[in-house]
CSV table of C-alpha atoms and ligand atoms in Angstrom, one decimal:
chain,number,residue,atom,x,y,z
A,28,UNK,CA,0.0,0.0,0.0
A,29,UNK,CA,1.2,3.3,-0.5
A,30,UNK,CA,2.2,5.4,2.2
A,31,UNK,CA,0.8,9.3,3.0
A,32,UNK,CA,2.4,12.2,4.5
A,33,UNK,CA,0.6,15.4,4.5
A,34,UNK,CA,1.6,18.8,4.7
A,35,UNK,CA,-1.4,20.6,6.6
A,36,UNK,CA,-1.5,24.3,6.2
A,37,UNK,CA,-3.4,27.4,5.4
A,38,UNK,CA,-3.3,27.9,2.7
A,39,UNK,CA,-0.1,25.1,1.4
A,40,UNK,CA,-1.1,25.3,-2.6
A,41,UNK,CA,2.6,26.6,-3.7
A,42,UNK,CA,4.7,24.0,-1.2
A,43,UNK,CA,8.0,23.4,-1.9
A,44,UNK,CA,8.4,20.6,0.2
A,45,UNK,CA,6.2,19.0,-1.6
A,46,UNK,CA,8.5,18.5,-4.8
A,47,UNK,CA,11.6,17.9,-2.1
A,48,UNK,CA,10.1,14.6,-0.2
A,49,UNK,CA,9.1,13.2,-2.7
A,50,UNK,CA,11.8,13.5,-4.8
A,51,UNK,CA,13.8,12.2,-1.5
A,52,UNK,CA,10.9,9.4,-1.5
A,53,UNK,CA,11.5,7.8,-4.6
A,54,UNK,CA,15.5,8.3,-4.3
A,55,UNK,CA,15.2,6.0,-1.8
A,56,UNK,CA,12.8,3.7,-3.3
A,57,UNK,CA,9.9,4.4,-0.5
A,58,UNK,CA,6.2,3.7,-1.4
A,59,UNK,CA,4.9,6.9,-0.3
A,60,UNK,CA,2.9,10.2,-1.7
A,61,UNK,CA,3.6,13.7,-0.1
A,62,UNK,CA,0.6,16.0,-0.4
A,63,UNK,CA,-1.1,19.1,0.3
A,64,UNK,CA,-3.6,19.7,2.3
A,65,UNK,CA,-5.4,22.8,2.6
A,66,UNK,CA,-7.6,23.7,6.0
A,67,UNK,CA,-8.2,26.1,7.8
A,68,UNK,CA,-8.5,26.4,11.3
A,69,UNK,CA,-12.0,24.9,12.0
A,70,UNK,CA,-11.0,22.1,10.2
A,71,UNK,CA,-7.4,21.4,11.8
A,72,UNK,CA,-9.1,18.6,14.1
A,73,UNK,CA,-10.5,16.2,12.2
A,74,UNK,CA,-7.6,16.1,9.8
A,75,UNK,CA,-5.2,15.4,12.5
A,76,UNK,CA,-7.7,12.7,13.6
A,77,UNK,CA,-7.6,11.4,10.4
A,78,UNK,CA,-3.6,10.7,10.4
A,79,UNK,CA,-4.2,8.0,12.7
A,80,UNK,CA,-4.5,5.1,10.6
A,81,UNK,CA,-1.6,2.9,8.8
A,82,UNK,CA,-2.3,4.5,5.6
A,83,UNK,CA,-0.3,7.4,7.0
A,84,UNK,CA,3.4,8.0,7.9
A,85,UNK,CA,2.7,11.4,9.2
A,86,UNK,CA,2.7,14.6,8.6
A,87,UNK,CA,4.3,18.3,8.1
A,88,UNK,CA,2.0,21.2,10.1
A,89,UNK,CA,2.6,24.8,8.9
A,90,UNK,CA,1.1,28.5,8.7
A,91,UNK,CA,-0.6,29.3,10.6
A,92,UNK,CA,-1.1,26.1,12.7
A,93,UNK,CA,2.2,25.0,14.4
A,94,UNK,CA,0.9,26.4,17.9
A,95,UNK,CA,-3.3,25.4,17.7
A,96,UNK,CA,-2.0,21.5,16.8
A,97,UNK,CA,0.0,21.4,19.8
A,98,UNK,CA,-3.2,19.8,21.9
A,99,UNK,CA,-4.2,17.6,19.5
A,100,UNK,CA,-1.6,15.3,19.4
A,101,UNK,CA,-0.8,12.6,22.2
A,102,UNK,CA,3.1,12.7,23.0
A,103,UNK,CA,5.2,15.8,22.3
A,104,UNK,CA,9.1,15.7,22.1
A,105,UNK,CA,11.4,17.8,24.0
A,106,UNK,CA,11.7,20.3,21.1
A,107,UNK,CA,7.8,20.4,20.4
A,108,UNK,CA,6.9,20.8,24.4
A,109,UNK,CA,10.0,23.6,24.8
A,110,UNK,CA,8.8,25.9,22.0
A,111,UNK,CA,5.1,25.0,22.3
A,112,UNK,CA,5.1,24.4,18.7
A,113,UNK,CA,5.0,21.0,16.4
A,114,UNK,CA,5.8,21.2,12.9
A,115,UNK,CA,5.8,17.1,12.1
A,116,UNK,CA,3.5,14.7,13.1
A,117,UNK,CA,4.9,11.1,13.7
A,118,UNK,CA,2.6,8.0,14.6
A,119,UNK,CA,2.9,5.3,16.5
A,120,UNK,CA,0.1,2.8,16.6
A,121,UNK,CA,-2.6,5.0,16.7
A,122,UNK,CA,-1.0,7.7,18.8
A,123,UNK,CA,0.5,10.7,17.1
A,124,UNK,CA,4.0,12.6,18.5
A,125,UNK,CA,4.4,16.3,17.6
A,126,UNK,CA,8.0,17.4,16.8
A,127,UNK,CA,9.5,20.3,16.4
A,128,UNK,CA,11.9,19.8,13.4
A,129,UNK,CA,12.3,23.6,13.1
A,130,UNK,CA,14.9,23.9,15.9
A,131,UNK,CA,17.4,21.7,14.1
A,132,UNK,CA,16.6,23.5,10.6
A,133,UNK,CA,17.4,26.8,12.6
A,134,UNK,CA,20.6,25.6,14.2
A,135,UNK,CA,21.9,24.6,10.4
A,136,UNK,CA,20.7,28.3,9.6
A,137,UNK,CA,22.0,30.3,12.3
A,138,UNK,CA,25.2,28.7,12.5
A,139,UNK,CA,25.9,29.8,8.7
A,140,UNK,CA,24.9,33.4,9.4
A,141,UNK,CA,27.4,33.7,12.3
A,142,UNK,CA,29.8,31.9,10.4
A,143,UNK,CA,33.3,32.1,11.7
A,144,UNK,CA,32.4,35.1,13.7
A,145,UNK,CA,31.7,34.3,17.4
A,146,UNK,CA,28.5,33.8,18.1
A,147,UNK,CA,26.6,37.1,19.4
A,148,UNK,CA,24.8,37.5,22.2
A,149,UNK,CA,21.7,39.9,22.0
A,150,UNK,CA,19.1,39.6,18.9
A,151,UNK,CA,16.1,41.5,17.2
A,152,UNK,CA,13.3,39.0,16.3
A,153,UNK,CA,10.6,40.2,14.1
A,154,UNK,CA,7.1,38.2,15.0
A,155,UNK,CA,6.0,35.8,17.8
A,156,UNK,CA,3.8,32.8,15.7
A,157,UNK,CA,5.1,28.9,15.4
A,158,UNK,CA,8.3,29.7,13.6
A,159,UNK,CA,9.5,32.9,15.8
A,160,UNK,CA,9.3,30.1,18.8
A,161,UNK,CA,11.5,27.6,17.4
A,162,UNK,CA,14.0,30.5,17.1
A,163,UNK,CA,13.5,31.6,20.4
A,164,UNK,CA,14.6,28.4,21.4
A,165,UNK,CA,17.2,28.0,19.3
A,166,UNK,CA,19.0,31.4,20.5
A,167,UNK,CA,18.1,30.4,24.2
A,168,UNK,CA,20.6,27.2,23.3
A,169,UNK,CA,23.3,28.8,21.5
A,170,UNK,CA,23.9,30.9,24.7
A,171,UNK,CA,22.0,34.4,24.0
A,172,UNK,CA,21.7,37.0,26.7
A,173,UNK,CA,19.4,39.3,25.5
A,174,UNK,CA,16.5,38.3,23.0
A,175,UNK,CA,13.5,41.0,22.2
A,176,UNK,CA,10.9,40.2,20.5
A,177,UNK,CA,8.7,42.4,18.9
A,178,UNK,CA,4.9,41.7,17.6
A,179,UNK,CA,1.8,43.2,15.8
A,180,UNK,CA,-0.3,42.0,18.2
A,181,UNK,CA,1.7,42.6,21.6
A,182,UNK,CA,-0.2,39.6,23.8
A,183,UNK,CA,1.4,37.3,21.5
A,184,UNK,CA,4.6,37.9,22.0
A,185,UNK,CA,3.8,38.2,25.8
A,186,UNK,CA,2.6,34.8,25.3
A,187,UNK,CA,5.6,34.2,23.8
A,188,UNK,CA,7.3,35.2,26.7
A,189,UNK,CA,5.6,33.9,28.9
A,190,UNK,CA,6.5,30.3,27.6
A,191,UNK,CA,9.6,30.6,28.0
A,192,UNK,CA,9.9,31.8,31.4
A,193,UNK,CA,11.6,29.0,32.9
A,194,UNK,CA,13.9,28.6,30.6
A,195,UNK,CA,14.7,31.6,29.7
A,196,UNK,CA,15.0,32.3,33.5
A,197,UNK,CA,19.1,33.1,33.5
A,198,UNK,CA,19.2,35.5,30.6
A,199,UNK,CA,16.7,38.8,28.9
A,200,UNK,CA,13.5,38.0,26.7
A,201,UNK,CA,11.4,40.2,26.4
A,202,UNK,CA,8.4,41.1,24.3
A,203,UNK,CA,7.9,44.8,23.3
A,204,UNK,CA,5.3,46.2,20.9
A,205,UNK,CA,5.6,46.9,17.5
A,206,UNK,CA,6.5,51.0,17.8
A,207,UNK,CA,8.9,52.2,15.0
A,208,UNK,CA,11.4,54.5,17.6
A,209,UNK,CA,11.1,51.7,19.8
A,210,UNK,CA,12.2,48.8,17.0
A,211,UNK,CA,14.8,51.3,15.9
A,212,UNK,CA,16.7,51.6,18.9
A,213,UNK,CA,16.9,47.7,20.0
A,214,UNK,CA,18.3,47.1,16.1
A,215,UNK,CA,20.9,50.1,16.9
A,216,UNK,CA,22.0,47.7,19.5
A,217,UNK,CA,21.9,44.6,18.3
A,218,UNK,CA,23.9,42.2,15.8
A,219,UNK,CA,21.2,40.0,15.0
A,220,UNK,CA,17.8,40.4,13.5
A,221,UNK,CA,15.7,37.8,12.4
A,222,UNK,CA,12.3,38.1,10.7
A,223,UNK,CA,9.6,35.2,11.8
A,224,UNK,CA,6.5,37.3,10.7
A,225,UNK,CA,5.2,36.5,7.4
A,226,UNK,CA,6.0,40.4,5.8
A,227,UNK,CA,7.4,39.8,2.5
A,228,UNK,CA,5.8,36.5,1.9
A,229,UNK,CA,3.2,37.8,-0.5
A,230,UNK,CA,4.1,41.0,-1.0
A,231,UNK,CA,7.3,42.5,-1.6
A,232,UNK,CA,7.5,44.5,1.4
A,233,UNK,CA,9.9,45.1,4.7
A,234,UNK,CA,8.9,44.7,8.3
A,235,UNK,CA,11.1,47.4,8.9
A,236,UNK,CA,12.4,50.6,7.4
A,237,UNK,CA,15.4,50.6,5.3
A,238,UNK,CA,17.1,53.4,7.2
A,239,UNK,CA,17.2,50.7,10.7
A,240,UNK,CA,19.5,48.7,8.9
A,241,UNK,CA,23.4,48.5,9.9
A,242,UNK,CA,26.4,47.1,8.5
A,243,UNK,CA,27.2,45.4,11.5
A,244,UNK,CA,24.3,43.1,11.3
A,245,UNK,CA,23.6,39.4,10.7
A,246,UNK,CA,20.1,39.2,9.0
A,247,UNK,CA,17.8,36.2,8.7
A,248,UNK,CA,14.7,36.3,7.0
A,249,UNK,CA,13.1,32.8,7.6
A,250,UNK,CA,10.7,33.4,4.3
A,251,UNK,CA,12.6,31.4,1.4
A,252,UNK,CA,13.1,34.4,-1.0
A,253,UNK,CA,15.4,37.1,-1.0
A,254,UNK,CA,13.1,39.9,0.5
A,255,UNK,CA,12.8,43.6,0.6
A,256,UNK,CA,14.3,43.4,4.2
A,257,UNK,CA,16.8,41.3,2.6
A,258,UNK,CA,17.5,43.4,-0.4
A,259,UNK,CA,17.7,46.2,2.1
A,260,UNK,CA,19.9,45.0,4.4
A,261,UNK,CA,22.5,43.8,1.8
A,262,UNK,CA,22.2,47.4,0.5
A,263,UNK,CA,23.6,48.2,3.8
A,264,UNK,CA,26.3,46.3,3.5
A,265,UNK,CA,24.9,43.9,6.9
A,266,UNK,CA,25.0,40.0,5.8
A,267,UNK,CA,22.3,37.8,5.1
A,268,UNK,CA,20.4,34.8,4.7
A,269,UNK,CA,17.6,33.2,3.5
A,270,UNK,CA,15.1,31.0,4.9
A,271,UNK,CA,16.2,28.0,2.3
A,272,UNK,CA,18.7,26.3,4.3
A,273,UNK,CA,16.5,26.1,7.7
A,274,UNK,CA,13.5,24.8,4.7
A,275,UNK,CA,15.9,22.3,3.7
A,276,UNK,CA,17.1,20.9,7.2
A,277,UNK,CA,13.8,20.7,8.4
A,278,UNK,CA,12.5,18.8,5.7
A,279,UNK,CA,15.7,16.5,5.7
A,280,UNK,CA,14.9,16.1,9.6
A,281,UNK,CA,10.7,15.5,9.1
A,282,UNK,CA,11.7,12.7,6.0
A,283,UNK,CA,14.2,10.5,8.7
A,284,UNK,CA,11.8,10.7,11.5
A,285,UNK,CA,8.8,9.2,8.6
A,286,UNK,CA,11.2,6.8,7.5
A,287,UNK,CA,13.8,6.1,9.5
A,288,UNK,CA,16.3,7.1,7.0
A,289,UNK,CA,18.8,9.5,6.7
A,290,UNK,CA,17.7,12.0,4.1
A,291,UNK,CA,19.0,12.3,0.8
A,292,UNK,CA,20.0,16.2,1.0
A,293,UNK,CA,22.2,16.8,-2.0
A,294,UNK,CA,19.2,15.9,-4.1
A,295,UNK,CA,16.7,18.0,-1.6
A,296,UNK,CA,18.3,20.6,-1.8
A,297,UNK,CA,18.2,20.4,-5.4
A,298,UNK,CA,15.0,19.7,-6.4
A,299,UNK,CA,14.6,23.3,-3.9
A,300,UNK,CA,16.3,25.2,-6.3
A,301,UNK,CA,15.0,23.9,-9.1
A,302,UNK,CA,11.2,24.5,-8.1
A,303,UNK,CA,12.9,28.4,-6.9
A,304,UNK,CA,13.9,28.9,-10.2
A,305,UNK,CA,10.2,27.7,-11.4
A,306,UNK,CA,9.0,30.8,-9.1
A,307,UNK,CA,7.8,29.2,-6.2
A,308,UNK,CA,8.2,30.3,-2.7
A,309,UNK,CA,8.6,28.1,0.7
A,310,UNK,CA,6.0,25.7,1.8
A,311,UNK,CA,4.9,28.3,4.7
A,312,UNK,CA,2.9,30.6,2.1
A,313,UNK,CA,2.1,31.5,-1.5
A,314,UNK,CA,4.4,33.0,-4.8
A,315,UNK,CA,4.0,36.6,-5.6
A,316,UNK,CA,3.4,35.9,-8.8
A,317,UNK,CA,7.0,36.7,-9.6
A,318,UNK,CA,9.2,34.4,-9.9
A,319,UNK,CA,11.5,34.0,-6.5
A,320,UNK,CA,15.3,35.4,-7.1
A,321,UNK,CA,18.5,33.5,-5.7
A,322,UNK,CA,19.5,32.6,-2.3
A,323,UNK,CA,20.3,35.5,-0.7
A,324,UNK,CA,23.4,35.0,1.3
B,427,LIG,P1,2.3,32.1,12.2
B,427,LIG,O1,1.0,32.2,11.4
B,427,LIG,O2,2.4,31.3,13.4
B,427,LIG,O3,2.8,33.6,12.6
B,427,LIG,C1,2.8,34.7,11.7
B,427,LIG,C2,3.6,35.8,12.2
B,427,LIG,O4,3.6,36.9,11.3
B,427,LIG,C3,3.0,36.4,13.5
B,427,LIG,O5,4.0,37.0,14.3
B,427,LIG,C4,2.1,37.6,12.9
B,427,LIG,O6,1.8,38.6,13.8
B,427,LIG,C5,3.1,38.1,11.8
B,427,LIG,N1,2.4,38.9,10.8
B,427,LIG,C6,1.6,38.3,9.8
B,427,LIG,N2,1.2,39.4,9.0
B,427,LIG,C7,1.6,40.5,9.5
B,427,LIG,C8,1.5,41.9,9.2
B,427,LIG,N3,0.8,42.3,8.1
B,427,LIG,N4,2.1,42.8,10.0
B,427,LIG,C9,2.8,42.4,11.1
B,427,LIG,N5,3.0,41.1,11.5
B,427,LIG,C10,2.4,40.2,10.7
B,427,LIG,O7,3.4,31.6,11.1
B,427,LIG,P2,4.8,30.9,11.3
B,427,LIG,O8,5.4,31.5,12.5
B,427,LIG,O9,4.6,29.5,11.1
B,427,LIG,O10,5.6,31.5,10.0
B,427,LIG,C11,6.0,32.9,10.0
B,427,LIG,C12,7.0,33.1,8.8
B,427,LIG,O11,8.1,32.3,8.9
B,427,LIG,C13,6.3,32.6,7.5
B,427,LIG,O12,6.7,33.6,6.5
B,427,LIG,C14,7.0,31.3,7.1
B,427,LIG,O13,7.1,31.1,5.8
B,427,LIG,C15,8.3,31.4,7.8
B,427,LIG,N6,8.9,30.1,8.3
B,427,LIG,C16,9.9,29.6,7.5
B,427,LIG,C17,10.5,28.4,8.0
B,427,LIG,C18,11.6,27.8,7.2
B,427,LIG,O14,11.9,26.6,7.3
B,427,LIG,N7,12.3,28.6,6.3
B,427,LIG,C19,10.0,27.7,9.2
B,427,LIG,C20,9.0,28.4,9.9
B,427,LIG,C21,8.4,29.5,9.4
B,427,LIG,P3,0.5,38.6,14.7
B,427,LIG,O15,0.6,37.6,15.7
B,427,LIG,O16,0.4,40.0,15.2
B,427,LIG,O17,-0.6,38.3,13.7
């Protein structure tokens, strides 16, 4: 019989990851069908339920879900109960595990922004939804002192916040709101600035003004495209990076925990860029309608 693994989302119809599993699937010779499903919130439930049976390996949760799926699934792992966020499903019998593969896909990700440099201390993060908390986490365990995060909708990132409070108990996070003098001021301090909202997803807009950007800055934008706030930042000579490589070890992550095989990443990776170049953007949201430009790195 052949195997399902669904990518659940709102909406999901452009996924990348979509042409990248299963390309890794049949590399490997596995009987299985990667596919999209598109619900939105009110219908979140019953699909989950239905994941249950041995028709399924699992599944991939995205926007704008990662958080609400949390209590529907019956076992989280350490990653998935730390950031309060699962973004593959796993089953076992008829009990599901949430994981969190977006923590490993950020480590990959922030470890290549800093490159040689030691890593900093304090960052900037733009947003507070699913993927803002797997970065949270991941800053919390490289060591950062000082993490501010700053939101539309300020209760989220107290939220946020909140969360984290125990362990983020030796160090400063902190959720401010979204005020323009006030964003400008913590990026004139700061070395790092990451955006988790989805600005720039669909549009081809910045979360921030141009004139907020330094050359001293590392910049991650976790949307898979290179971005106004990208563009920007280059233009200020800070460096940069795309949301590709987190996409990519995420995926590779999600595929072994499915099949218990190491993923096939050279040819992930690949079939990425090729279905970039085709003008699609990451599995978290929908094309502009242009097509996507290179890596920005
Ligand atoms: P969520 O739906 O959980 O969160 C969306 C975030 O974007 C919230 O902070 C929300 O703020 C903010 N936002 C959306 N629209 C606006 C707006 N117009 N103005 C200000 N803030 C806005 O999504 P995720 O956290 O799962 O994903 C967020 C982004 O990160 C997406 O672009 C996604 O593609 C990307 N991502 C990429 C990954 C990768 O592997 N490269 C992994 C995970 C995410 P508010 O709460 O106020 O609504």
């Amino acid at each position: 019989m052949t195997k399902r693994v669904v990518l659940i989302g709102h909406p999901v119809a452009h996924s990348l990851s979509g042409a990248m599993q299963q390309a890794a699937f049949d590399e490997l010779g596995i009987d299985a069908r990667y596919e999209l499903w598109d619900k939105p919130p009110i219908e979140l439930a019953d699909a989950v339920g239905e994941l249950r049976t041995d028709e399924f390996l699992g599944a991939n949760v995205t926007i704008p879900h990662k958080e609400r799926v949390v209590p529907m699934v019956d076992r989280l792992t350490e990653e998935a109960s730390a950031t309060g966020a699962v973004n593959t499903i796993t089953r076992e019998g008829k009990r599901l595990v949430g994981h969190n593969t977006d923590v490993a896909g950020f480590k990959v990700a922030i470890d290549k922004l800093v490159g040689r440099q030691k890593m900093p201390k304090q960052a900037v993060i733009l947003g507070a939804g699913g993927g803002a908390r797997a970065v949270v986490y991941g800053l919390i365990r490289e060591g950062f002192q000082r993490v501010i995060v700053f939101n539309r909708h300020l209760h989220r990132g107290e939220g946020l916040v909140k969360h984290f409070a125990r362990t983020a108990a030796h160090m400063e996070l902190r959720a401010m709101p979204w005020h323009e003098s006030i964003i400008e001021s913590e990026i004139a301090k700061t070395k790092v600035l990451i955006n988790a909202t989805s600005i720039g997803l669909t549009s081809d807009m910045s979360p921030v003004p141009a004139e907020l950007l330094h050359d001293e800055l590392l910049v991650l934008d976790l949307i898979y495209a290179k971005t106004r706030l990208l563009r920007d930042a280059q233009a200020a000579s800070a460096t940069t990076l795309d949301g590709e490589l987190m996409l990519l070890h995420q995926g590779a992550a999600a595929f072994t925990l499915w099949t218990g095989e190491p993923a096939p990443l050279d040819l992930m990776q690949s079939k990425l860029a090729e279905a970039r170049a085709g003008g699609l953007r990451s599995a978290e949201g929908e094309p502009t309608g242009e097509p996507a430009v290179a890596a920005a790195e």
